[in-house]
Amino acid sequence: MKYSILRTLSLVILSLTVVLPLIAQNQDSKASSAIAGLASDIRGCKNMRIEFVYKMDNESSKIHESKQGTLLVQGEKYRLNIEGQMIINDGKAIYAYLPEAKEVQINPLDEDSQSLTPTGILADYEKKYRVKYIREEKVGVRNVMVVDLIPKEGKKFFKVRIRLDTRTRQPISFAMYEKSGNVFSYEINRLDQNIAMKPGMFEFKTTDYPGVDVVDMR
């Protein structure tokens, strides 16, 4: 569960920092400098807070799960709270805390975990994905653009489908389709940028959790 959430966590950030400028590039013939400026503005966001509903479905296995969560992102760091667990990347290690088990597992930042950070995702993204325009549709009162990200190299997933509000250019939902039949999706209920955050939001201190069992995998 932890790693499936971590994989799809990267796509939240990807949709916010990569897809918007790419769509603009595909739909608009403005000068590349204007596109670069738009991308710079999006990537220059100080921090983000996202409220979402996470779903995991597999029709053949009759699996249907749904959880609510909150994601905070600031630079290379993030804090993910989802029913039953909290995951923190403090820029040095990843802490996965399970309150019911009173256990925290500490893992090093390897190549995969680094790829979940904004910088890691943005690195050579044009070489990693092909953007495919699908259609425009109506969702309630909103006009929505549907776009697929197709990985150019072998991945566990074969596409990421993203729905964007054409007026605000913010993502409404996205889903990652794995070759195994698993579909991991997020519906974004709220997205705030450049908000005030309390100090220590991206730190895990064992002193704040008396009796916690520490499993250090570093």
PDB file of N, CA and C in Angstrom, residues 104-197:
ATOM      1  N   VAL A 104       7.335   3.215  12.978  1.00  0.00           N
ATOM      2  CA  VAL A 104       7.799   4.064  11.891  1.00  0.00           C
ATOM      3  C   VAL A 104       8.954   3.364  11.191  1.00  0.00           C
ATOM      4  N   GLN A 105       8.847   3.257   9.879  1.00  0.00           N
ATOM      5  CA  GLN A 105       9.921   2.662   9.080  1.00  0.00           C
ATOM      6  C   GLN A 105      10.662   3.784   8.368  1.00  0.00           C
ATOM      7  N   ILE A 106      11.981   3.790   8.516  1.00  0.00           N
ATOM      8  CA  ILE A 106      12.809   4.831   7.907  1.00  0.00           C
ATOM      9  C   ILE A 106      13.585   4.222   6.752  1.00  0.00           C
ATOM     10  N   ASN A 107      13.407   4.785   5.574  1.00  0.00           N
ATOM     11  CA  ASN A 107      14.094   4.298   4.379  1.00  0.00           C
ATOM     12  C   ASN A 107      14.972   5.396   3.795  1.00  0.00           C
ATOM     13  N   PRO A 108      16.104   5.021   3.199  1.00  0.00           N
ATOM     14  CA  PRO A 108      16.982   6.028   2.592  1.00  0.00           C
ATOM     15  C   PRO A 108      16.374   6.595   1.322  1.00  0.00           C
ATOM     16  N   LEU A 109      16.865   7.750   0.926  1.00  0.00           N
ATOM     17  CA  LEU A 109      16.454   8.332  -0.341  1.00  0.00           C
ATOM     18  C   LEU A 109      17.270   7.694  -1.457  1.00  0.00           C
ATOM     19  N   ASP A 110      16.654   6.785  -2.194  1.00  0.00           N
ATOM     20  CA  ASP A 110      17.340   6.179  -3.328  1.00  0.00           C
ATOM     21  C   ASP A 110      16.866   6.851  -4.614  1.00  0.00           C
ATOM     22  N   GLU A 111      17.240   6.283  -5.724  1.00  0.00           N
ATOM     23  CA  GLU A 111      16.882   6.886  -7.018  1.00  0.00           C
ATOM     24  C   GLU A 111      15.384   6.941  -7.210  1.00  0.00           C
ATOM     25  N   ASP A 112      14.670   5.884  -6.786  1.00  0.00           N
ATOM     26  CA  ASP A 112      13.221   5.855  -6.961  1.00  0.00           C
ATOM     27  C   ASP A 112      12.541   6.901  -6.105  1.00  0.00           C
ATOM     28  N   SER A 113      12.960   6.987  -4.829  1.00  0.00           N
ATOM     29  CA  SER A 113      12.317   7.941  -3.936  1.00  0.00           C
ATOM     30  C   SER A 113      12.618   9.368  -4.341  1.00  0.00           C
ATOM     31  N   GLN A 114      13.826   9.612  -4.860  1.00  0.00           N
ATOM     32  CA  GLN A 114      14.166  10.948  -5.329  1.00  0.00           C
ATOM     33  C   GLN A 114      13.319  11.329  -6.532  1.00  0.00           C
ATOM     34  N   SER A 115      12.916  10.335  -7.326  1.00  0.00           N
ATOM     35  CA  SER A 115      12.110  10.628  -8.507  1.00  0.00           C
ATOM     36  C   SER A 115      10.711  11.079  -8.138  1.00  0.00           C
ATOM     37  N   LEU A 116      10.335  10.926  -6.868  1.00  0.00           N
ATOM     38  CA  LEU A 116       9.020  11.362  -6.424  1.00  0.00           C
ATOM     39  C   LEU A 116       9.003  12.823  -6.023  1.00  0.00           C
ATOM     40  N   THR A 117      10.149  13.464  -5.990  1.00  0.00           N
ATOM     41  CA  THR A 117      10.217  14.873  -5.637  1.00  0.00           C
ATOM     42  C   THR A 117      10.037  15.709  -6.894  1.00  0.00           C
ATOM     43  N   PRO A 118       9.643  16.991  -6.745  1.00  0.00           N
ATOM     44  CA  PRO A 118       9.449  17.830  -7.932  1.00  0.00           C
ATOM     45  C   PRO A 118      10.665  17.883  -8.842  1.00  0.00           C
ATOM     46  N   THR A 119      11.854  18.035  -8.254  1.00  0.00           N
ATOM     47  CA  THR A 119      13.060  18.106  -9.070  1.00  0.00           C
ATOM     48  C   THR A 119      13.287  16.805  -9.824  1.00  0.00           C
ATOM     49  N   GLY A 120      13.074  15.685  -9.133  1.00  0.00           N
ATOM     50  CA  GLY A 120      13.269  14.388  -9.774  1.00  0.00           C
ATOM     51  C   GLY A 120      12.301  14.153 -10.908  1.00  0.00           C
ATOM     52  N   ILE A 121      11.057  14.574 -10.720  1.00  0.00           N
ATOM     53  CA  ILE A 121      10.041  14.379 -11.750  1.00  0.00           C
ATOM     54  C   ILE A 121      10.333  15.239 -12.970  1.00  0.00           C
ATOM     55  N   LEU A 122      10.776  16.468 -12.716  1.00  0.00           N
ATOM     56  CA  LEU A 122      11.011  17.394 -13.813  1.00  0.00           C
ATOM     57  C   LEU A 122      12.251  17.051 -14.626  1.00  0.00           C
ATOM     58  N   ALA A 123      13.152  16.269 -14.030  1.00  0.00           N
ATOM     59  CA  ALA A 123      14.402  15.953 -14.719  1.00  0.00           C
ATOM     60  C   ALA A 123      14.132  15.143 -15.987  1.00  0.00           C
ATOM     61  N   ASP A 124      14.442  15.721 -17.131  1.00  0.00           N
ATOM     62  CA  ASP A 124      14.320  15.043 -18.433  1.00  0.00           C
ATOM     63  C   ASP A 124      12.918  14.507 -18.698  1.00  0.00           C
ATOM     64  N   TYR A 125      11.875  15.216 -18.197  1.00  0.00           N
ATOM     65  CA  TYR A 125      10.515  14.693 -18.368  1.00  0.00           C
ATOM     66  C   TYR A 125      10.124  14.566 -19.836  1.00  0.00           C
ATOM     67  N   GLU A 126      10.648  15.462 -20.704  1.00  0.00           N
ATOM     68  CA  GLU A 126      10.287  15.398 -22.115  1.00  0.00           C
ATOM     69  C   GLU A 126      10.774  14.104 -22.758  1.00  0.00           C
ATOM     70  N   LYS A 127      11.835  13.522 -22.178  1.00  0.00           N
ATOM     71  CA  LYS A 127      12.372  12.273 -22.704  1.00  0.00           C
ATOM     72  C   LYS A 127      11.595  11.066 -22.173  1.00  0.00           C
ATOM     73  N   LYS A 128      10.856  11.265 -21.084  1.00  0.00           N
ATOM     74  CA  LYS A 128      10.209  10.139 -20.416  1.00  0.00           C
ATOM     75  C   LYS A 128       8.761   9.926 -20.843  1.00  0.00           C
ATOM     76  N   TYR A 129       8.075  11.008 -21.266  1.00  0.00           N
ATOM     77  CA  TYR A 129       6.650  10.898 -21.548  1.00  0.00           C
ATOM     78  C   TYR A 129       6.280  11.533 -22.884  1.00  0.00           C
ATOM     79  N   ARG A 130       5.271  10.947 -23.510  1.00  0.00           N
ATOM     80  CA  ARG A 130       4.657  11.539 -24.695  1.00  0.00           C
ATOM     81  C   ARG A 130       3.271  12.011 -24.297  1.00  0.00           C
ATOM     82  N   VAL A 131       2.936  13.249 -24.646  1.00  0.00           N
ATOM     83  CA  VAL A 131       1.644  13.822 -24.282  1.00  0.00           C
ATOM     84  C   VAL A 131       0.661  13.625 -25.427  1.00  0.00           C
ATOM     85  N   LYS A 132      -0.499  13.049 -25.136  1.00  0.00           N
ATOM     86  CA  LYS A 132      -1.506  12.771 -26.154  1.00  0.00           C
ATOM     87  C   LYS A 132      -2.827  13.436 -25.777  1.00  0.00           C
ATOM     88  N   TYR A 133      -3.280  14.353 -26.610  1.00  0.00           N
ATOM     89  CA  TYR A 133      -4.576  15.000 -26.408  1.00  0.00           C
ATOM     90  C   TYR A 133      -5.677  13.994 -26.746  1.00  0.00           C
ATOM     91  N   ILE A 134      -6.650  13.837 -25.833  1.00  0.00           N
ATOM     92  CA  ILE A 134      -7.729  12.867 -26.046  1.00  0.00           C
ATOM     93  C   ILE A 134      -9.016  13.549 -26.487  1.00  0.00           C
ATOM     94  N   ARG A 135      -9.547  14.440 -25.660  1.00  0.00           N
ATOM     95  CA  ARG A 135     -10.817  15.098 -25.989  1.00  0.00           C
ATOM     96  C   ARG A 135     -11.096  16.202 -24.972  1.00  0.00           C
ATOM     97  N   GLU A 136     -12.178  16.919 -25.225  1.00  0.00           N
ATOM     98  CA  GLU A 136     -12.722  17.846 -24.243  1.00  0.00           C
ATOM     99  C   GLU A 136     -14.125  17.381 -23.898  1.00  0.00           C
ATOM    100  N   GLU A 137     -14.500  17.535 -22.636  1.00  0.00           N
ATOM    101  CA  GLU A 137     -15.798  17.076 -22.171  1.00  0.00           C
ATOM    102  C   GLU A 137     -16.327  18.003 -21.094  1.00  0.00           C
ATOM    103  N   LYS A 138     -17.584  17.822 -20.746  1.00  0.00           N
ATOM    104  CA  LYS A 138     -18.232  18.633 -19.724  1.00  0.00           C
ATOM    105  C   LYS A 138     -18.364  17.815 -18.451  1.00  0.00           C
ATOM    106  N   VAL A 139     -17.895  18.367 -17.329  1.00  0.00           N
ATOM    107  CA  VAL A 139     -18.052  17.740 -16.017  1.00  0.00           C
ATOM    108  C   VAL A 139     -18.752  18.756 -15.127  1.00  0.00           C
ATOM    109  N   GLY A 140     -20.049  18.567 -14.914  1.00  0.00           N
ATOM    110  CA  GLY A 140     -20.824  19.567 -14.182  1.00  0.00           C
ATOM    111  C   GLY A 140     -20.885  20.844 -14.998  1.00  0.00           C
ATOM    112  N   VAL A 141     -20.419  21.930 -14.398  1.00  0.00           N
ATOM    113  CA  VAL A 141     -20.413  23.215 -15.103  1.00  0.00           C
ATOM    114  C   VAL A 141     -19.043  23.508 -15.712  1.00  0.00           C
ATOM    115  N   ARG A 142     -18.101  22.598 -15.539  1.00  0.00           N
ATOM    116  CA  ARG A 142     -16.734  22.853 -15.988  1.00  0.00           C
ATOM    117  C   ARG A 142     -16.434  22.210 -17.336  1.00  0.00           C
ATOM    118  N   ASN A 143     -15.669  22.929 -18.139  1.00  0.00           N
ATOM    119  CA  ASN A 143     -15.134  22.369 -19.377  1.00  0.00           C
ATOM    120  C   ASN A 143     -13.811  21.687 -19.053  1.00  0.00           C
ATOM    121  N   VAL A 144     -13.690  20.445 -19.443  1.00  0.00           N
ATOM    122  CA  VAL A 144     -12.550  19.633 -19.031  1.00  0.00           C
ATOM    123  C   VAL A 144     -11.792  19.105 -20.246  1.00  0.00           C
ATOM    124  N   MET A 145     -10.473  19.211 -20.177  1.00  0.00           N
ATOM    125  CA  MET A 145      -9.606  18.635 -21.198  1.00  0.00           C
ATOM    126  C   MET A 145      -9.036  17.319 -20.682  1.00  0.00           C
ATOM    127  N   VAL A 146      -9.087  16.278 -21.504  1.00  0.00           N
ATOM    128  CA  VAL A 146      -8.574  14.965 -21.132  1.00  0.00           C
ATOM    129  C   VAL A 146      -7.273  14.715 -21.888  1.00  0.00           C
ATOM    130  N   VAL A 147      -6.222  14.399 -21.143  1.00  0.00           N
ATOM    131  CA  VAL A 147      -4.891  14.213 -21.719  1.00  0.00           C
ATOM    132  C   VAL A 147      -4.279  12.928 -21.176  1.00  0.00           C
ATOM    133  N   ASP A 148      -3.586  12.191 -22.021  1.00  0.00           N
ATOM    134  CA  ASP A 148      -2.849  11.006 -21.577  1.00  0.00           C
ATOM    135  C   ASP A 148      -1.351  11.284 -21.611  1.00  0.00           C
ATOM    136  N   LEU A 149      -0.654  10.805 -20.579  1.00  0.00           N
ATOM    137  CA  LEU A 149       0.802  10.773 -20.585  1.00  0.00           C
ATOM    138  C   LEU A 149       1.210   9.337 -20.882  1.00  0.00           C
ATOM    139  N   ILE A 150       1.961   9.138 -21.943  1.00  0.00           N
ATOM    140  CA  ILE A 150       2.392   7.801 -22.353  1.00  0.00           C
ATOM    141  C   ILE A 150       3.894   7.682 -22.102  1.00  0.00           C
ATOM    142  N   PRO A 151       4.319   6.770 -21.224  1.00  0.00           N
ATOM    143  CA  PRO A 151       5.760   6.612 -20.988  1.00  0.00           C
ATOM    144  C   PRO A 151       6.466   6.097 -22.235  1.00  0.00           C
ATOM    145  N   LYS A 152       7.619   6.665 -22.519  1.00  0.00           N
ATOM    146  CA  LYS A 152       8.379   6.263 -23.700  1.00  0.00           C
ATOM    147  C   LYS A 152       9.182   4.991 -23.460  1.00  0.00           C
ATOM    148  N   GLU A 153       9.499   4.722 -22.202  1.00  0.00           N
ATOM    149  CA  GLU A 153      10.267   3.529 -21.862  1.00  0.00           C
ATOM    150  C   GLU A 153       9.412   2.603 -21.011  1.00  0.00           C
ATOM    151  N   GLY A 154       9.890   1.380 -20.821  1.00  0.00           N
ATOM    152  CA  GLY A 154       9.145   0.388 -20.074  1.00  0.00           C
ATOM    153  C   GLY A 154       8.847   0.817 -18.649  1.00  0.00           C
ATOM    154  N   LYS A 155       7.582   0.817 -18.287  1.00  0.00           N
ATOM    155  CA  LYS A 155       7.128   1.151 -16.942  1.00  0.00           C
ATOM    156  C   LYS A 155       6.096   0.114 -16.512  1.00  0.00           C
ATOM    157  N   LYS A 156       5.781   0.099 -15.211  1.00  0.00           N
ATOM    158  CA  LYS A 156       4.715  -0.773 -14.736  1.00  0.00           C
ATOM    159  C   LYS A 156       3.362  -0.279 -15.235  1.00  0.00           C
ATOM    160  N   PHE A 157       3.276   1.021 -15.548  1.00  0.00           N
ATOM    161  CA  PHE A 157       2.028   1.575 -16.053  1.00  0.00           C
ATOM    162  C   PHE A 157       2.188   1.926 -17.530  1.00  0.00           C
ATOM    163  N   PHE A 158       1.069   1.903 -18.271  1.00  0.00           N
ATOM    164  CA  PHE A 158       1.146   2.197 -19.701  1.00  0.00           C
ATOM    165  C   PHE A 158       0.544   3.544 -20.063  1.00  0.00           C
ATOM    166  N   LYS A 159      -0.171   4.169 -19.118  1.00  0.00           N
ATOM    167  CA  LYS A 159      -0.650   5.526 -19.372  1.00  0.00           C
ATOM    168  C   LYS A 159      -1.107   6.173 -18.071  1.00  0.00           C
ATOM    169  N   VAL A 160      -1.087   7.502 -18.095  1.00  0.00           N
ATOM    170  CA  VAL A 160      -1.653   8.303 -17.014  1.00  0.00           C
ATOM    171  C   VAL A 160      -2.681   9.221 -17.652  1.00  0.00           C
ATOM    172  N   ARG A 161      -3.927   9.099 -17.244  1.00  0.00           N
ATOM    173  CA  ARG A 161      -4.988   9.945 -17.806  1.00  0.00           C
ATOM    174  C   ARG A 161      -5.287  11.088 -16.845  1.00  0.00           C
ATOM    175  N   ILE A 162      -5.189  12.306 -17.362  1.00  0.00           N
ATOM    176  CA  ILE A 162      -5.370  13.499 -16.541  1.00  0.00           C
ATOM    177  C   ILE A 162      -6.510  14.336 -17.093  1.00  0.00           C
ATOM    178  N   ARG A 163      -7.373  14.810 -16.195  1.00  0.00           N
ATOM    179  CA  ARG A 163      -8.465  15.711 -16.560  1.00  0.00           C
ATOM    180  C   ARG A 163      -8.183  17.083 -15.956  1.00  0.00           C
ATOM    181  N   LEU A 164      -8.217  18.104 -16.808  1.00  0.00           N
ATOM    182  CA  LEU A 164      -7.880  19.455 -16.385  1.00  0.00           C
ATOM    183  C   LEU A 164      -9.028  20.413 -16.655  1.00  0.00           C
ATOM    184  N   ASP A 165      -9.270  21.309 -15.717  1.00  0.00           N
ATOM    185  CA  ASP A 165     -10.224  22.401 -15.911  1.00  0.00           C
ATOM    186  C   ASP A 165      -9.616  23.359 -16.938  1.00  0.00           C
ATOM    187  N   THR A 166     -10.279  23.566 -18.066  1.00  0.00           N
ATOM    188  CA  THR A 166      -9.697  24.395 -19.117  1.00  0.00           C
ATOM    189  C   THR A 166      -9.642  25.868 -18.736  1.00  0.00           C
ATOM    190  N   ARG A 167     -10.466  26.292 -17.791  1.00  0.00           N
ATOM    191  CA  ARG A 167     -10.453  27.700 -17.379  1.00  0.00           C
ATOM    192  C   ARG A 167      -9.338  27.978 -16.388  1.00  0.00           C
ATOM    193  N   THR A 168      -9.232  27.147 -15.350  1.00  0.00           N
ATOM    194  CA  THR A 168      -8.229  27.380 -14.308  1.00  0.00           C
ATOM    195  C   THR A 168      -6.909  26.681 -14.604  1.00  0.00           C
ATOM    196  N   ARG A 169      -6.922  25.712 -15.538  1.00  0.00           N
ATOM    197  CA  ARG A 169      -5.750  24.893 -15.875  1.00  0.00           C
ATOM    198  C   ARG A 169      -5.278  24.047 -14.691  1.00  0.00           C
ATOM    199  N   GLN A 170      -6.135  23.828 -13.734  1.00  0.00           N
ATOM    200  CA  GLN A 170      -5.778  22.975 -12.604  1.00  0.00           C
ATOM    201  C   GLN A 170      -6.327  21.569 -12.823  1.00  0.00           C
ATOM    202  N   PRO A 171      -5.610  20.552 -12.350  1.00  0.00           N
ATOM    203  CA  PRO A 171      -6.069  19.174 -12.526  1.00  0.00           C
ATOM    204  C   PRO A 171      -7.289  18.874 -11.666  1.00  0.00           C
ATOM    205  N   ILE A 172      -8.232  18.152 -12.232  1.00  0.00           N
ATOM    206  CA  ILE A 172      -9.425  17.721 -11.509  1.00  0.00           C
ATOM    207  C   ILE A 172      -9.243  16.297 -11.006  1.00  0.00           C
ATOM    208  N   SER A 173      -8.693  15.462 -11.855  1.00  0.00           N
ATOM    209  CA  SER A 173      -8.451  14.068 -11.477  1.00  0.00           C
ATOM    210  C   SER A 173      -7.410  13.478 -12.415  1.00  0.00           C
ATOM    211  N   PHE A 174      -6.829  12.374 -11.995  1.00  0.00           N
ATOM    212  CA  PHE A 174      -5.945  11.632 -12.875  1.00  0.00           C
ATOM    213  C   PHE A 174      -5.888  10.185 -12.429  1.00  0.00           C
ATOM    214  N   ALA A 175      -5.525   9.315 -13.349  1.00  0.00           N
ATOM    215  CA  ALA A 175      -5.486   7.884 -13.052  1.00  0.00           C
ATOM    216  C   ALA A 175      -4.295   7.245 -13.739  1.00  0.00           C
ATOM    217  N   MET A 176      -3.631   6.355 -13.024  1.00  0.00           N
ATOM    218  CA  MET A 176      -2.499   5.615 -13.568  1.00  0.00           C
ATOM    219  C   MET A 176      -2.944   4.179 -13.845  1.00  0.00           C
ATOM    220  N   TYR A 177      -2.779   3.739 -15.078  1.00  0.00           N
ATOM    221  CA  TYR A 177      -3.204   2.408 -15.509  1.00  0.00           C
ATOM    222  C   TYR A 177      -1.992   1.488 -15.596  1.00  0.00           C
ATOM    223  N   GLU A 178      -1.968   0.471 -14.725  1.00  0.00           N
ATOM    224  CA  GLU A 178      -0.858  -0.473 -14.731  1.00  0.00           C
ATOM    225  C   GLU A 178      -1.152  -1.650 -15.656  1.00  0.00           C
ATOM    226  N   LYS A 179      -0.106  -2.263 -16.153  1.00  0.00           N
ATOM    227  CA  LYS A 179      -0.247  -3.422 -17.024  1.00  0.00           C
ATOM    228  C   LYS A 179      -0.869  -4.606 -16.293  1.00  0.00           C
ATOM    229  N   SER A 180      -0.756  -4.611 -14.967  1.00  0.00           N
ATOM    230  CA  SER A 180      -1.318  -5.693 -14.158  1.00  0.00           C
ATOM    231  C   SER A 180      -2.834  -5.609 -14.033  1.00  0.00           C
ATOM    232  N   GLY A 181      -3.411  -4.484 -14.459  1.00  0.00           N
ATOM    233  CA  GLY A 181      -4.852  -4.290 -14.326  1.00  0.00           C
ATOM    234  C   GLY A 181      -5.228  -3.348 -13.204  1.00  0.00           C
ATOM    235  N   ASN A 182      -4.253  -2.971 -12.380  1.00  0.00           N
ATOM    236  CA  ASN A 182      -4.521  -2.007 -11.314  1.00  0.00           C
ATOM    237  C   ASN A 182      -4.696  -0.607 -11.896  1.00  0.00           C
ATOM    238  N   VAL A 183      -5.660   0.122 -11.350  1.00  0.00           N
ATOM    239  CA  VAL A 183      -5.858   1.523 -11.712  1.00  0.00           C
ATOM    240  C   VAL A 183      -5.819   2.343 -10.433  1.00  0.00           C
ATOM    241  N   PHE A 184      -4.823   3.219 -10.320  1.00  0.00           N
ATOM    242  CA  PHE A 184      -4.689   4.099  -9.167  1.00  0.00           C
ATOM    243  C   PHE A 184      -5.145   5.491  -9.591  1.00  0.00           C
ATOM    244  N   SER A 185      -6.116   6.043  -8.881  1.00  0.00           N
ATOM    245  CA  SER A 185      -6.649   7.337  -9.301  1.00  0.00           C
ATOM    246  C   SER A 185      -6.788   8.296  -8.128  1.00  0.00           C
ATOM    247  N   TYR A 186      -6.772   9.575  -8.468  1.00  0.00           N
ATOM    248  CA  TYR A 186      -6.970  10.646  -7.498  1.00  0.00           C
ATOM    249  C   TYR A 186      -8.028  11.602  -8.024  1.00  0.00           C
ATOM    250  N   GLU A 187      -8.908  12.015  -7.139  1.00  0.00           N
ATOM    251  CA  GLU A 187      -9.825  13.111  -7.429  1.00  0.00           C
ATOM    252  C   GLU A 187      -9.432  14.256  -6.506  1.00  0.00           C
ATOM    253  N   ILE A 188      -9.051  15.379  -7.084  1.00  0.00           N
ATOM    254  CA  ILE A 188      -8.569  16.503  -6.294  1.00  0.00           C
ATOM    255  C   ILE A 188      -9.744  17.375  -5.880  1.00  0.00           C
ATOM    256  N   ASN A 189      -9.981  17.446  -4.575  1.00  0.00           N
ATOM    257  CA  ASN A 189     -11.087  18.236  -4.049  1.00  0.00           C
ATOM    258  C   ASN A 189     -10.705  19.687  -3.805  1.00  0.00           C
ATOM    259  N   ARG A 190      -9.428  19.901  -3.451  1.00  0.00           N
ATOM    260  CA  ARG A 190      -8.975  21.267  -3.170  1.00  0.00           C
ATOM    261  C   ARG A 190      -7.472  21.348  -3.378  1.00  0.00           C
ATOM    262  N   LEU A 191      -7.032  22.488  -3.924  1.00  0.00           N
ATOM    263  CA  LEU A 191      -5.610  22.716  -4.150  1.00  0.00           C
ATOM    264  C   LEU A 191      -5.277  24.159  -3.783  1.00  0.00           C
ATOM    265  N   ASP A 192      -4.370  24.330  -2.831  1.00  0.00           N
ATOM    266  CA  ASP A 192      -3.929  25.661  -2.405  1.00  0.00           C
ATOM    267  C   ASP A 192      -2.432  25.781  -2.637  1.00  0.00           C
ATOM    268  N   GLN A 193      -2.007  26.953  -3.079  1.00  0.00           N
ATOM    269  CA  GLN A 193      -0.591  27.199  -3.332  1.00  0.00           C
ATOM    270  C   GLN A 193      -0.083  28.355  -2.482  1.00  0.00           C
ATOM    271  N   ASN A 194       1.219  28.305  -2.171  1.00  0.00           N
ATOM    272  CA  ASN A 194       1.887  29.380  -1.436  1.00  0.00           C
ATOM    273  C   ASN A 194       1.163  29.723  -0.135  1.00  0.00           C
ATOM    274  N   ILE A 195       0.970  28.708   0.692  1.00  0.00           N
ATOM    275  CA  ILE A 195       0.264  28.896   1.958  1.00  0.00           C
ATOM    276  C   ILE A 195       1.255  28.926   3.120  1.00  0.00           C
ATOM    277  N   ALA A 196       0.784  29.416   4.268  1.00  0.00           N
ATOM    278  CA  ALA A 196       1.617  29.427   5.473  1.00  0.00           C
ATOM    279  C   ALA A 196       1.651  28.023   6.059  1.00  0.00           C
ATOM    280  N   MET A 197       2.844  27.533   6.360  1.00  0.00           N
ATOM    281  CA  MET A 197       3.004  26.205   6.945  1.00  0.00           C
ATOM    282  C   MET A 197       3.771  26.308   8.252  1.00  0.00           C
TER     283      MET A 197
END
